[in-house]
Coordinates of C-alpha atoms in Angstrom, one line a residue:
M24 CA 16.8 31.8 -7.8
K25 CA 13.6 33.5 -6.0
I26 CA 15.5 33.8 -2.8
L27 CA 18.5 35.4 -4.5
K28 CA 16.1 37.9 -6.1
I29 CA 14.8 38.5 -2.7
I30 CA 18.2 39.0 -1.2
G31 CA 19.2 41.3 -4.3
V32 CA 16.0 43.5 -3.8
V33 CA 17.0 43.6 0.1
F34 CA 20.2 44.7 -0.7
L35 CA 19.6 47.3 -3.3
V36 CA 17.1 48.8 -0.7
L37 CA 19.6 48.8 1.8
L38 CA 22.4 50.4 -0.4
F39 CA 20.1 52.9 -1.8
S40 CA 18.6 53.9 1.9
I41 CA 22.1 54.3 3.3
I42 CA 23.0 56.8 0.3
V43 CA 19.6 58.8 0.9
A44 CA 20.3 58.6 4.8
S45 CA 23.8 60.2 4.1
Q46 CA 22.1 63.2 2.4
L47 CA 19.5 63.5 4.9
I48 CA 16.7 63.1 2.5
N49 CA 13.6 61.2 3.3
P50 CA 13.9 57.7 1.8
N51 CA 10.0 57.4 1.6
D52 CA 10.6 59.9 -1.4
Y53 CA 12.2 57.4 -3.2
K54 CA 9.8 54.7 -3.2
S55 CA 9.0 54.9 -6.8
T56 CA 12.6 54.8 -7.7
L57 CA 12.9 51.8 -5.6
A58 CA 9.9 50.0 -7.6
E59 CA 11.2 51.0 -10.9
M60 CA 14.8 49.3 -9.9
V61 CA 12.5 45.9 -9.1
K62 CA 10.5 46.5 -12.4
T63 CA 13.8 46.4 -14.4
A64 CA 15.3 43.4 -12.5
T65 CA 12.1 41.3 -12.3
G66 CA 9.6 42.7 -14.4
R67 CA 6.9 42.9 -11.5
T68 CA 5.9 45.7 -9.8
L69 CA 6.9 46.5 -6.0
Y70 CA 4.5 48.2 -3.8
I71 CA 5.8 49.8 -0.5
E72 CA 2.8 50.6 1.4
G73 CA 4.5 51.3 4.9
D74 CA 7.2 53.8 5.9
I75 CA 10.8 53.4 5.4
S76 CA 13.0 54.3 8.2
I77 CA 16.9 54.5 8.6
S78 CA 19.0 55.2 11.8
L79 CA 22.7 55.6 11.5
L80 CA 24.1 55.5 15.2
P81 CA 25.5 53.4 16.6
R82 CA 24.7 51.0 13.4
I83 CA 23.0 51.6 10.4
S84 CA 19.3 50.4 11.0
I85 CA 16.8 50.2 8.1
T86 CA 13.1 49.0 8.8
M87 CA 10.5 49.0 6.3
G88 CA 6.9 48.5 6.5
K89 CA 4.5 46.5 4.6
T90 CA 6.1 45.6 0.9
W91 CA 4.6 43.1 -1.7
L92 CA 5.3 42.1 -5.1
S93 CA 2.8 41.8 -7.8
N94 CA 2.0 38.3 -9.2
A95 CA 2.6 37.0 -12.7
E96 CA 0.2 38.1 -15.6
N97 CA -2.7 35.6 -16.0
F98 CA -2.7 34.4 -12.3
D99 CA -4.8 35.5 -9.5
K100 CA -4.5 39.1 -8.8
I101 CA -2.8 38.7 -5.4
A102 CA 0.6 39.1 -4.1
F103 CA 3.4 36.7 -5.1
I104 CA 5.0 37.8 -2.1
S105 CA 4.3 40.2 0.5
I106 CA 6.3 41.0 3.6
E107 CA 4.8 42.8 6.5
N108 CA 8.0 44.1 8.2
T109 CA 11.6 44.0 7.3
E110 CA 14.5 45.2 9.8
I111 CA 18.1 45.3 8.9
R112 CA 21.0 46.3 11.0
L113 CA 24.4 47.0 9.3
Q114 CA 27.8 47.5 10.9
I115 CA 29.6 50.8 9.8
L116 CA 33.2 50.2 10.4
P117 CA 33.5 47.1 8.3
L118 CA 32.3 48.9 5.1
L119 CA 35.5 50.6 5.3
M120 CA 37.3 47.4 4.7
K121 CA 35.1 46.3 2.0
R122 CA 33.0 44.0 4.4
I123 CA 29.3 44.2 4.7
V124 CA 28.3 42.9 8.3
L125 CA 24.7 42.4 8.8
E126 CA 24.2 41.8 12.4
K127 CA 20.5 41.2 11.9
V128 CA 18.0 40.4 9.1
L129 CA 14.4 40.2 10.3
L130 CA 11.7 39.4 7.8
S131 CA 8.2 38.9 9.6
G132 CA 4.7 38.2 7.9
V133 CA 5.9 37.0 4.9
N134 CA 3.2 35.2 2.6
L135 CA 4.5 33.6 -0.4
N136 CA 1.9 32.2 -2.9
L137 CA 3.0 29.8 -5.5
Q138 CA 0.5 28.9 -8.3
R139 CA 0.1 26.5 -11.2
N140 CA -2.4 27.2 -13.7
I141 CA -4.3 24.9 -15.9
L142 CA -1.5 24.7 -18.5
G143 CA 1.1 23.8 -16.0
Q144 CA 2.7 27.0 -15.6
G145 CA 4.3 28.5 -12.6
N146 CA 3.8 32.1 -11.4
W147 CA 7.6 32.2 -10.6
E148 CA 8.8 31.0 -14.1
D149 CA 9.1 34.6 -15.5
L150 CA 11.4 35.4 -12.8
S151 CA 13.9 32.7 -13.6
N152 CA 13.7 33.8 -17.3
K153 CA 14.1 37.4 -16.4
S154 CA 17.0 36.7 -14.2
A155 CA 18.6 34.9 -17.0
T156 CA 18.9 37.8 -19.0
T157 CA 19.7 40.3 -16.8
D158 CA 23.3 41.5 -16.6
N159 CA 25.1 41.0 -13.3
T160 CA 27.3 43.9 -12.6
A161 CA 27.7 43.6 -8.9
S162 CA 31.0 43.9 -7.6
N163 CA 32.8 40.8 -6.1
S164 CA 35.1 43.1 -4.2
F165 CA 32.9 43.1 -1.1
S166 CA 32.5 40.0 1.5
I167 CA 29.2 39.7 3.2
E168 CA 28.6 38.3 6.7
I169 CA 24.9 37.8 8.0
Q170 CA 25.2 37.2 11.7
Q171 CA 21.5 36.6 12.3
T172 CA 18.6 35.9 10.1
T173 CA 15.3 35.5 11.3
L174 CA 11.8 34.6 9.5
Q175 CA 9.1 34.9 11.6
Q176 CA 5.3 34.2 11.3
A177 CA 5.6 33.3 7.5
Q178 CA 3.2 31.6 5.1
I179 CA 3.8 29.6 1.9
H180 CA 0.8 28.4 -0.3
W181 CA 0.8 26.2 -3.1
D182 CA -2.4 25.9 -5.3
D183 CA -2.1 23.5 -8.3
V184 CA -5.2 24.1 -10.6
Q185 CA -3.8 21.4 -13.0
Q186 CA -3.5 18.7 -10.4
Q187 CA -6.2 20.2 -8.1
Q188 CA -3.9 20.3 -5.0
H189 CA -3.7 23.0 -2.2
Y190 CA -1.5 23.0 0.5
S191 CA -0.2 25.5 3.0
A192 CA 2.6 25.8 5.4
T193 CA 1.7 28.4 8.1
N194 CA 3.5 29.8 11.2
L195 CA 6.8 29.0 9.6
N196 CA 9.7 30.3 11.8
I197 CA 13.2 30.2 10.6
D198 CA 16.4 31.1 12.8
M199 CA 19.7 30.7 11.2
G200 CA 23.3 31.5 12.5
T201 CA 26.2 33.3 10.8
L202 CA 26.6 32.9 7.4
A203 CA 29.6 34.3 5.4
Y204 CA 30.1 34.9 1.7
P205 CA 32.6 34.3 0.1
L206 CA 31.8 30.8 1.6
N207 CA 34.6 29.4 4.1
Q208 CA 34.7 26.9 6.9
Q209 CA 31.9 27.8 9.1
V210 CA 29.0 26.1 11.3
L211 CA 25.5 27.4 10.6
P212 CA 22.9 26.7 13.3
L213 CA 19.4 26.3 11.9
H214 CA 16.3 26.0 13.6
L215 CA 12.9 25.6 11.5
A216 CA 9.3 25.2 12.8
S217 CA 5.8 25.3 10.7
Q218 CA 2.8 23.7 10.2
L219 CA 1.8 22.1 6.7
L220 CA -2.2 22.3 6.1
S221 CA -4.3 19.9 3.6
T222 CA -7.4 18.7 3.7
N223 CA -8.4 17.3 6.7
L224 CA -4.9 16.8 8.0
K225 CA -2.3 19.3 10.1
T226 CA 1.4 18.5 10.2
E227 CA 3.4 20.4 12.7
I228 CA 7.3 20.3 11.9
A229 CA 10.1 21.2 14.1
L230 CA 13.5 20.9 12.7
N231 CA 17.2 21.8 14.0
T232 CA 20.6 21.1 12.7
Q233 CA 24.1 22.3 12.5
I234 CA 25.4 23.0 9.0
Q235 CA 28.9 22.4 8.8
L236 CA 30.5 24.1 5.6
T237 CA 33.8 23.2 4.0
P238 CA 33.5 24.8 0.9
T239 CA 37.3 24.7 -0.1
K240 CA 36.9 20.8 -0.1
Q241 CA 33.4 20.9 -1.3
Q242 CA 32.2 19.3 1.9
Y243 CA 29.2 19.6 3.8
R244 CA 27.7 18.2 6.7
L245 CA 24.3 18.3 8.8
N246 CA 25.5 17.0 12.2
P247 CA 23.2 16.5 14.0
L248 CA 19.7 16.5 12.2
T249 CA 16.6 16.0 14.1
M250 CA 13.0 16.5 13.0
T251 CA 9.9 16.2 14.6
L252 CA 6.6 15.7 12.4
T253 CA 3.3 15.7 14.3
A254 CA 0.2 14.7 12.3
T255 CA -3.5 15.5 13.4
G256 CA -6.5 14.6 11.5
Q257 CA -9.4 12.4 11.4
A258 CA -7.7 10.1 9.0
I259 CA -4.6 9.6 11.5
P260 CA -5.0 6.5 14.0
N261 CA -6.0 8.0 17.2
Q262 CA -6.5 11.4 15.6
Q263 CA -2.7 12.0 16.1
Q264 CA 0.7 10.4 15.5
T265 CA 4.0 11.5 15.8
L266 CA 7.2 10.9 13.9
R267 CA 10.9 11.3 15.0
I268 CA 13.8 11.5 12.9
N269 CA 17.8 11.6 14.0
T270 CA 20.5 11.3 11.8
Q271 CA 23.9 12.9 10.4
L272 CA 24.3 13.7 6.7
F273 CA 27.8 14.1 4.9
V274 CA 27.7 15.6 1.5
D275 CA 31.3 15.8 -0.6
I276 CA 30.6 17.2 -3.8
A277 CA 34.1 16.9 -5.1
Q278 CA 34.4 13.1 -4.6
Q279 CA 30.4 13.0 -5.5
Q280 CA 29.7 10.9 -2.4
L281 CA 26.8 11.2 0.0
A282 CA 26.7 9.7 3.4
I283 CA 23.5 9.0 5.7
D284 CA 25.1 7.9 9.0
T285 CA 22.3 5.6 11.0
L286 CA 18.9 7.6 9.8
Q287 CA 16.7 6.7 12.8
I288 CA 12.9 7.2 12.4
N289 CA 10.6 6.6 15.4
L290 CA 6.8 6.0 15.0
L291 CA 3.8 4.6 16.6
D292 CA 5.6 5.3 19.8
N293 CA 7.5 1.7 19.8
I294 CA 8.8 1.4 16.0
N295 CA 12.6 2.3 15.4
I296 CA 13.7 2.5 11.6
Q297 CA 17.5 2.7 11.3
L298 CA 19.1 3.5 7.7
Q299 CA 22.8 3.6 7.0
L300 CA 23.4 4.7 3.2
N301 CA 26.3 5.6 1.2
T302 CA 26.1 6.9 -2.3
Q303 CA 28.6 7.2 -5.0
N304 CA 28.8 8.8 -8.2
L305 CA 26.3 11.4 -6.8
L306 CA 26.0 13.6 -9.7
T307 CA 26.4 11.2 -12.6
N308 CA 24.9 7.8 -11.8
P309 CA 24.2 7.8 -8.1
H310 CA 25.2 4.3 -6.9
L311 CA 23.6 3.6 -3.4
T312 CA 24.5 0.9 -0.8
G313 CA 23.4 0.7 2.9
K314 CA 21.4 -1.2 5.2
L315 CA 17.8 -1.1 6.5
T316 CA 17.0 -2.4 10.4
V317 CA 14.1 -2.2 12.4
P318 CA 15.1 -3.6 15.8
S319 CA 12.6 -5.7 17.9
F320 CA 9.5 -4.2 18.9
A321 CA 6.1 -5.3 20.1
P322 CA 3.4 -5.2 17.3
Q323 CA 0.7 -5.3 20.0
I324 CA 1.5 -1.5 21.1
A325 CA 1.9 -0.5 17.3
L326 CA -1.4 -2.1 16.4
K327 CA -3.3 -0.4 19.5
Q328 CA -1.9 2.9 18.2
L329 CA -3.6 2.1 15.0
G330 CA -7.0 1.1 16.8
I331 CA -6.5 -2.6 16.8
N332 CA -6.3 -4.6 19.9
I333 CA -5.2 -8.1 20.1
N334 CA -6.5 -10.0 22.9
N335 CA -4.4 -12.9 22.7
S336 CA -1.5 -12.0 24.6
D337 CA 0.7 -14.9 23.5
K338 CA 0.9 -13.9 20.0
L339 CA 2.4 -11.1 18.1
Q340 CA 4.9 -10.3 20.9
S341 CA 7.8 -9.2 18.9
I342 CA 9.1 -8.7 15.4
N343 CA 12.2 -7.5 13.4
A344 CA 13.4 -6.7 10.2
S345 CA 16.4 -6.1 8.1
A346 CA 17.4 -5.6 4.4
E347 CA 20.7 -4.4 2.5
I348 CA 20.3 -1.9 -0.3
D349 CA 22.1 -2.0 -3.5
A350 CA 20.9 0.4 -6.3
T351 CA 22.2 2.3 -9.4
L352 CA 19.3 4.9 -10.0
Q353 CA 19.6 4.8 -13.7
D354 CA 20.0 0.8 -13.9
K355 CA 19.1 -1.6 -11.1
V356 CA 17.6 -1.2 -7.6
S357 CA 18.0 -4.5 -5.2
L358 CA 17.1 -5.2 -1.9
N359 CA 19.2 -8.1 -0.7
N360 CA 19.3 -10.3 2.5
I361 CA 15.7 -9.6 3.5
N362 CA 14.6 -10.8 6.8
I363 CA 11.7 -10.6 8.7
Q364 CA 10.8 -12.5 11.8
L365 CA 7.6 -12.4 13.8
D366 CA 7.8 -14.1 17.0
K367 CA 9.4 -17.3 15.9
H368 CA 8.2 -17.4 12.1
T369 CA 10.5 -15.9 9.5
L370 CA 10.3 -14.6 6.1
T371 CA 13.8 -14.3 4.1
I372 CA 14.1 -13.2 0.7
P373 CA 17.3 -13.5 -0.8
Q374 CA 17.0 -10.7 -3.5
I375 CA 14.2 -8.2 -4.9
Q376 CA 15.6 -6.7 -8.0
L377 CA 14.3 -4.1 -10.2
D378 CA 15.7 -3.6 -13.6
I379 CA 14.6 -0.2 -14.8
N380 CA 15.9 -0.2 -18.3
T381 CA 13.9 -3.6 -18.8
Q382 CA 11.2 -2.9 -16.4
Q383 CA 11.4 -6.0 -14.7
L384 CA 11.2 -6.7 -10.9
Q385 CA 12.3 -10.2 -9.7
M386 CA 11.8 -11.9 -6.3
V387 CA 13.6 -15.1 -6.1
N388 CA 13.9 -18.1 -3.6
F389 CA 11.3 -16.4 -1.4
V390 CA 11.4 -18.6 2.1
L391 CA 8.5 -18.3 4.5
Q392 CA 8.6 -20.1 7.6
I393 CA 5.6 -20.1 10.0
A394 CA 5.5 -22.5 12.8
N395 CA 6.3 -26.0 11.0
L396 CA 5.2 -24.6 7.6
N397 CA 7.9 -24.0 5.2
A398 CA 7.0 -22.1 1.7
T399 CA 9.3 -21.1 -1.0
A400 CA 8.2 -18.8 -3.8
V401 CA 9.3 -17.0 -7.2
L402 CA 7.9 -13.7 -8.7
T403 CA 8.7 -12.0 -11.7
I404 CA 6.8 -8.9 -13.1
Q405 CA 7.7 -7.7 -16.6
Q406 CA 6.6 -4.6 -18.3
L407 CA 6.5 -3.1 -14.7
F408 CA 5.8 0.7 -15.8
T409 CA 3.5 0.0 -18.5
N410 CA 1.4 -2.9 -18.4
P411 CA 2.6 -5.2 -15.7
L412 CA 3.0 -9.0 -16.6
F413 CA 2.9 -11.4 -13.4
I414 CA 4.8 -14.6 -13.3
G415 CA 4.8 -16.5 -9.9
E416 CA 5.1 -19.5 -8.1
L417 CA 4.3 -20.4 -4.4
I418 CA 5.0 -23.8 -3.2
V419 CA 4.4 -24.7 0.6
K420 CA 6.5 -28.1 1.4
P421 CA 4.6 -31.0 3.2
F422 CA 4.2 -30.4 6.8
S423 CA 1.8 -31.5 9.5
L424 CA -1.5 -29.4 9.1
K425 CA -2.8 -30.4 12.6
E426 CA 0.4 -29.5 14.3
F427 CA 0.1 -26.2 12.4
L428 CA -3.2 -25.5 13.5
Q429 CA -2.9 -26.4 16.9
T430 CA 0.0 -23.7 17.1
F431 CA -2.6 -21.1 16.8
D432 CA -4.8 -22.8 19.5
F433 CA -7.4 -24.2 16.9
T434 CA -9.6 -27.0 18.3
I435 CA -9.0 -30.1 15.8
P436 CA -11.6 -33.0 16.3
E437 CA -10.1 -36.3 16.1
L438 CA -10.9 -37.8 12.8
A439 CA -9.7 -41.0 11.9
Y440 CA -10.3 -40.6 8.2
L441 CA -8.7 -37.1 8.2
P442 CA -5.6 -37.2 10.5
L443 CA -4.3 -34.3 9.0
K444 CA -0.6 -35.4 9.2
T445 CA 0.3 -34.3 5.9
A446 CA -0.6 -31.2 3.6
A447 CA 1.1 -29.3 0.6
L448 CA 0.4 -26.7 -1.6
R449 CA 1.3 -25.3 -5.0
L450 CA -0.1 -21.9 -6.7
A451 CA 1.3 -20.6 -10.1
V452 CA 0.1 -17.2 -11.3
N453 CA 0.5 -15.8 -14.9
G454 CA -1.0 -12.6 -16.5
T455 CA -1.5 -8.9 -16.3
R456 CA -3.8 -7.0 -14.1
E457 CA -6.7 -7.3 -16.6
A458 CA -6.2 -10.9 -17.4
L459 CA -4.8 -13.4 -15.1
K460 CA -4.3 -17.1 -15.1
V461 CA -4.2 -19.2 -11.9
D462 CA -3.2 -22.9 -11.3
L463 CA -3.8 -24.5 -7.8
Q464 CA -3.0 -28.0 -6.2
G465 CA -3.3 -29.0 -2.8
I466 CA -2.9 -32.1 -0.6
I467 CA -4.3 -33.1 2.7
D468 CA -3.6 -36.7 3.7
D469 CA -4.2 -38.9 0.9
N470 CA -6.5 -36.2 -0.5
N471 CA -5.9 -33.8 -3.3
A472 CA -7.6 -31.0 -4.9
S473 CA -6.7 -28.8 -8.1
I474 CA -7.7 -25.6 -10.0
N475 CA -6.5 -25.9 -13.6
N476 CA -6.3 -22.9 -15.9
L477 CA -8.7 -20.3 -13.9
Q478 CA -8.8 -17.4 -16.2
I479 CA -9.7 -14.2 -14.4
N480 CA -10.7 -11.1 -16.7
V481 CA -10.8 -8.2 -14.5
P482 CA -12.2 -5.5 -17.0
A483 CA -15.1 -7.7 -18.0
K484 CA -15.6 -8.8 -14.5
T485 CA -15.7 -12.8 -15.3
A486 CA -13.7 -15.8 -14.7
T487 CA -13.4 -19.2 -16.5
L488 CA -12.4 -22.3 -14.8
E489 CA -11.4 -25.0 -17.2
Q490 CA -11.1 -27.9 -15.0
S491 CA -11.2 -28.5 -11.1
V492 CA -10.5 -31.9 -9.7
L493 CA -11.0 -33.1 -6.1
S494 CA -9.9 -36.7 -5.2
A495 CA -11.2 -37.5 -1.6
F496 CA -11.8 -40.6 0.3
G497 CA -12.0 -42.9 -3.0
L498 CA -14.2 -39.9 -4.8
R499 CA -13.1 -38.3 -8.0
L500 CA -15.0 -34.9 -8.3
T501 CA -14.4 -32.7 -11.4
G502 CA -16.1 -29.7 -12.8
Q503 CA -15.9 -26.7 -15.1
A504 CA -17.3 -23.3 -14.3
N505 CA -17.8 -19.6 -15.5
F506 CA -18.4 -16.8 -13.3
T507 CA -19.9 -13.3 -14.5
Q508 CA -20.7 -10.1 -13.0
W509 CA -18.7 -10.9 -9.7
T510 CA -19.0 -7.3 -8.3
T511 CA -22.6 -6.7 -8.9
Q512 CA -24.9 -9.8 -9.5
P513 CA -22.7 -12.8 -9.6
V514 CA -24.0 -15.7 -11.8
L515 CA -22.3 -19.3 -11.8
L516 CA -22.6 -21.6 -15.0
G517 CA -20.8 -24.7 -14.6
T518 CA -20.9 -28.6 -14.7
I519 CA -20.0 -31.2 -12.2
Q520 CA -19.0 -34.8 -12.8
L521 CA -18.5 -37.6 -10.0
A522 CA -17.0 -40.6 -11.3
S523 CA -17.9 -43.9 -10.5
F524 CA -17.4 -45.1 -6.8
S525 CA -18.5 -47.3 -4.1
P526 CA -20.9 -45.8 -1.5
R527 CA -20.3 -48.8 0.7
E528 CA -16.5 -48.2 0.9
L529 CA -17.1 -44.4 1.1
L530 CA -18.9 -44.9 4.3
K531 CA -16.3 -47.6 5.7
K532 CA -13.4 -44.8 5.2
L533 CA -15.7 -42.2 7.1
N534 CA -15.8 -44.9 10.0
I535 CA -19.7 -45.3 9.2
S536 CA -20.8 -48.6 9.5
P537 CA -22.7 -49.8 6.0
P538 CA -26.0 -50.7 6.3
S539 CA -26.9 -54.4 6.1
T540 CA -28.9 -55.2 2.9
R541 CA -30.3 -58.3 1.4
D542 CA -28.1 -57.8 -1.6
A543 CA -24.3 -57.8 -0.3
K544 CA -23.3 -56.0 -3.6
A545 CA -25.9 -53.1 -3.1
L546 CA -24.3 -49.6 -2.6
D547 CA -21.7 -51.1 -4.8
A548 CA -21.3 -48.5 -7.4
A549 CA -22.8 -45.0 -8.0
E550 CA -21.8 -42.0 -10.3
L551 CA -23.3 -38.4 -10.9
S552 CA -23.4 -35.6 -13.6
L553 CA -25.3 -32.4 -13.7
Q554 CA -25.0 -28.7 -14.8
V555 CA -25.5 -25.8 -12.4
K556 CA -26.4 -22.1 -12.7
S557 CA -26.6 -20.1 -9.6
D558 CA -26.7 -16.6 -8.3
L559 CA -27.1 -15.1 -4.8
H560 CA -30.9 -16.0 -4.7
S561 CA -31.4 -19.0 -6.8
V562 CA -29.9 -22.4 -8.0
Q563 CA -30.8 -24.4 -10.8
L564 CA -29.6 -28.1 -11.1
T565 CA -30.2 -29.6 -14.8
D566 CA -29.3 -32.5 -16.7
I567 CA -29.1 -34.3 -13.8
N568 CA -27.8 -37.8 -14.3
L569 CA -27.4 -39.9 -10.9
R570 CA -26.8 -43.8 -11.1
V571 CA -26.8 -45.9 -8.1
D572 CA -26.1 -49.7 -8.8
Q573 CA -28.6 -50.6 -11.7
S574 CA -31.0 -47.5 -11.1
R575 CA -30.7 -44.4 -12.7
L576 CA -32.2 -40.8 -12.0
R577 CA -32.5 -37.8 -14.3
G578 CA -34.2 -34.5 -14.6
Y579 CA -33.8 -31.2 -12.9
I580 CA -34.5 -29.1 -9.4
N581 CA -35.0 -25.5 -9.4
V582 CA -34.7 -23.7 -6.3
S583 CA -36.0 -19.8 -6.6
A584 CA -35.7 -19.0 -2.7
W585 CA -34.2 -20.4 0.5
Q586 CA -36.0 -19.1 3.2
P587 CA -38.7 -20.6 3.1
L588 CA -37.1 -23.2 0.4
I589 CA -39.3 -22.5 -2.9
G590 CA -38.7 -24.5 -6.0
K591 CA -39.6 -26.8 -8.6
L592 CA -38.4 -30.2 -9.4
A593 CA -39.1 -33.1 -12.4
L594 CA -37.1 -36.4 -11.8
Q595 CA -37.5 -39.6 -13.9
V596 CA -36.2 -43.0 -12.3
D597 CA -35.8 -45.7 -14.6
D598 CA -35.7 -49.0 -12.4
I599 CA -35.6 -49.6 -8.6
D600 CA -35.2 -52.9 -7.0
A601 CA -36.2 -51.8 -3.3
D602 CA -35.8 -55.4 -2.2
R603 CA -32.0 -55.3 -2.6
Y604 CA -31.7 -52.4 -0.1
L605 CA -34.2 -53.9 2.5
A606 CA -32.7 -55.2 5.8
P607 CA -32.0 -59.2 5.7
T608 CA -35.0 -61.1 6.7
Q609 CA -34.8 -61.7 10.5
T610 CA -34.3 -65.0 12.1
A611 CA -33.9 -66.5 15.3
N612 CA -30.2 -66.2 15.3
N613 CA -30.2 -62.8 13.4
K614 CA -32.2 -60.3 14.7
S615 CA -30.9 -57.5 12.9
T616 CA -33.1 -54.5 12.7
N617 CA -30.5 -52.6 10.5
T618 CA -32.3 -50.9 7.7
I619 CA -31.1 -48.5 4.8
L620 CA -34.1 -46.1 5.2
P621 CA -33.3 -43.3 7.6
D622 CA -35.5 -41.3 9.9
L623 CA -36.2 -38.3 7.8
P624 CA -36.7 -34.5 9.0
W625 CA -40.5 -34.7 7.8
A626 CA -41.3 -31.4 9.4
E627 CA -38.7 -29.5 7.8
I628 CA -39.7 -31.2 4.3
Q629 CA -43.5 -30.0 5.1
A630 CA -42.3 -26.5 5.6
T631 CA -40.7 -26.3 2.4
N632 CA -42.7 -25.2 -1.1
L633 CA -41.2 -27.6 -3.6
Q634 CA -43.5 -28.8 -6.3
G635 CA -42.9 -31.3 -8.9
T636 CA -43.2 -34.9 -10.2
I637 CA -41.1 -38.2 -9.6
M638 CA -41.8 -40.8 -12.1
I639 CA -40.6 -44.3 -11.5
D640 CA -40.4 -46.6 -14.5
T641 CA -40.6 -49.9 -12.7
L642 CA -40.3 -50.3 -8.8
K643 CA -39.9 -53.6 -7.0
M644 CA -40.6 -54.2 -3.5
N645 CA -41.2 -57.5 -1.5
D646 CA -41.4 -59.2 -5.0
I647 CA -44.4 -56.9 -6.3
I648 CA -43.5 -55.0 -9.4
V649 CA -45.2 -51.5 -10.1
K650 CA -44.9 -49.9 -13.4
D651 CA -45.2 -46.0 -14.1
T652 CA -45.5 -45.0 -10.5
A653 CA -45.9 -41.0 -10.2
I654 CA -45.3 -39.1 -6.9
V655 CA -46.8 -35.7 -7.2
I656 CA -45.4 -33.3 -4.7
E657 CA -47.4 -30.2 -3.8

């Protein structure tokens, strides 16, 4: 609508200037008359600061100096649009045949200021309202042909006070070929170049196309359409990146069809994205079908453009992707048969579907294959546009963890008790962005671990773990925990229970020979429970309850610093029969020197600052019984 008004003003100036010229009257004397006509048509004030000149031979030529239109009320006191120079060339003879043939329309130094105030009102809206009530008495008997339209050194500024946005398009240059009205079958070349400016970012745009018009069939084609965008700024990888677009576009208004034939987007030097798209019911309920393809490219080159260097040349050699599009914009949007391949690894998703009416996003039968690892997943997001609710599950099928790690060049130590032959995983999530529940189960060989009912409260920055279970090497370790203030001063509160187990059997499972003891049943049973409170700097172990065979230890250990180790302890042991754990009495045939007492790191122990008392109710050693023994650590 704004363009029509500008064209209307230009033609009013043209027609009026011809009349004045034909009567040999200076057209500059009629600036006020032109301003009044514009005021009536738009409600704005037209200022013509430059001179108006007219020449009649060999064609009518009209030039006009600086002209500008005032801004809307309650907006900045600047020009809504200003034009430094206007030049129009009009053929004379076609006028006798009711044809207006403009050989040239040149607008240079155009400056358009678009503004939106704090109330969300635009400074162009009054023009639309005014034009809606203006009586259109223009004659339809004339045909119009504009052979060349040129816009030079134009600027468009967008200033949104409400959203605090400011953008500028500068150095805008447009060249357009012949355009005839009434519209008939014709080809209209169009060339556009401009710069877009925003905070810390400059984007240069170049667009070239041929617009093929077939108005009788209401068909329009852009063939070819090429566009280059070069973005420069500190936030851009390597400070500069170029995006190139090539395509063909066809629109059939009568059949409500839109077709994009192989849209090609090239970025980061070696990534080429291809899109084929067809649209039915374009004006009512658009239905889109098509295919998106990313042919194979080298990720290492793309990552290098982003400032990321990959040292391992054997990885990230090739990636490609494809997906099918099926969307009804008022109902459902689906991506089908999604396939992504990275080197020899694949990701397959049969369908991702968005139901706009029910606000539900579904991803079903997700399949991921990385080396010998195969994973499946499902994900549903309900209330997508309001308060998203996530329901999902990931299952990693049993696979050889050792083989998987070796694929990525990890050095795997040979451990007989942990061969890494089999691993599996299950992860389930349920909740919103504010409150999420997580369940996790994992298996490695004969060992398994689980996290049951982990409740995460994001606004409160807290998490509650109802139960975690670790079963490994004959041990069963369970725990509960609460986490608070995880983003500022993390605090962990929890309990740990180690069910009864045989230390002797545990050592055997770890391929460690158990110590020889006088009592063959020594180290046959142990269990532990305690409470934990910990932050980034300290840990408190309270309600410690440790049993080894028939001996029990209770108490607490508080560590307030780690380097050096500073803390306090108070431990109580009921009865210790040390004779059971001593090495067997040596004989001529049995000279075993094996002992259960290890060499302790005395130097490190002396460097600590642990203080406290260890009380032993009854201690038996070499058949000597000592009661109420106190070991004071200072």
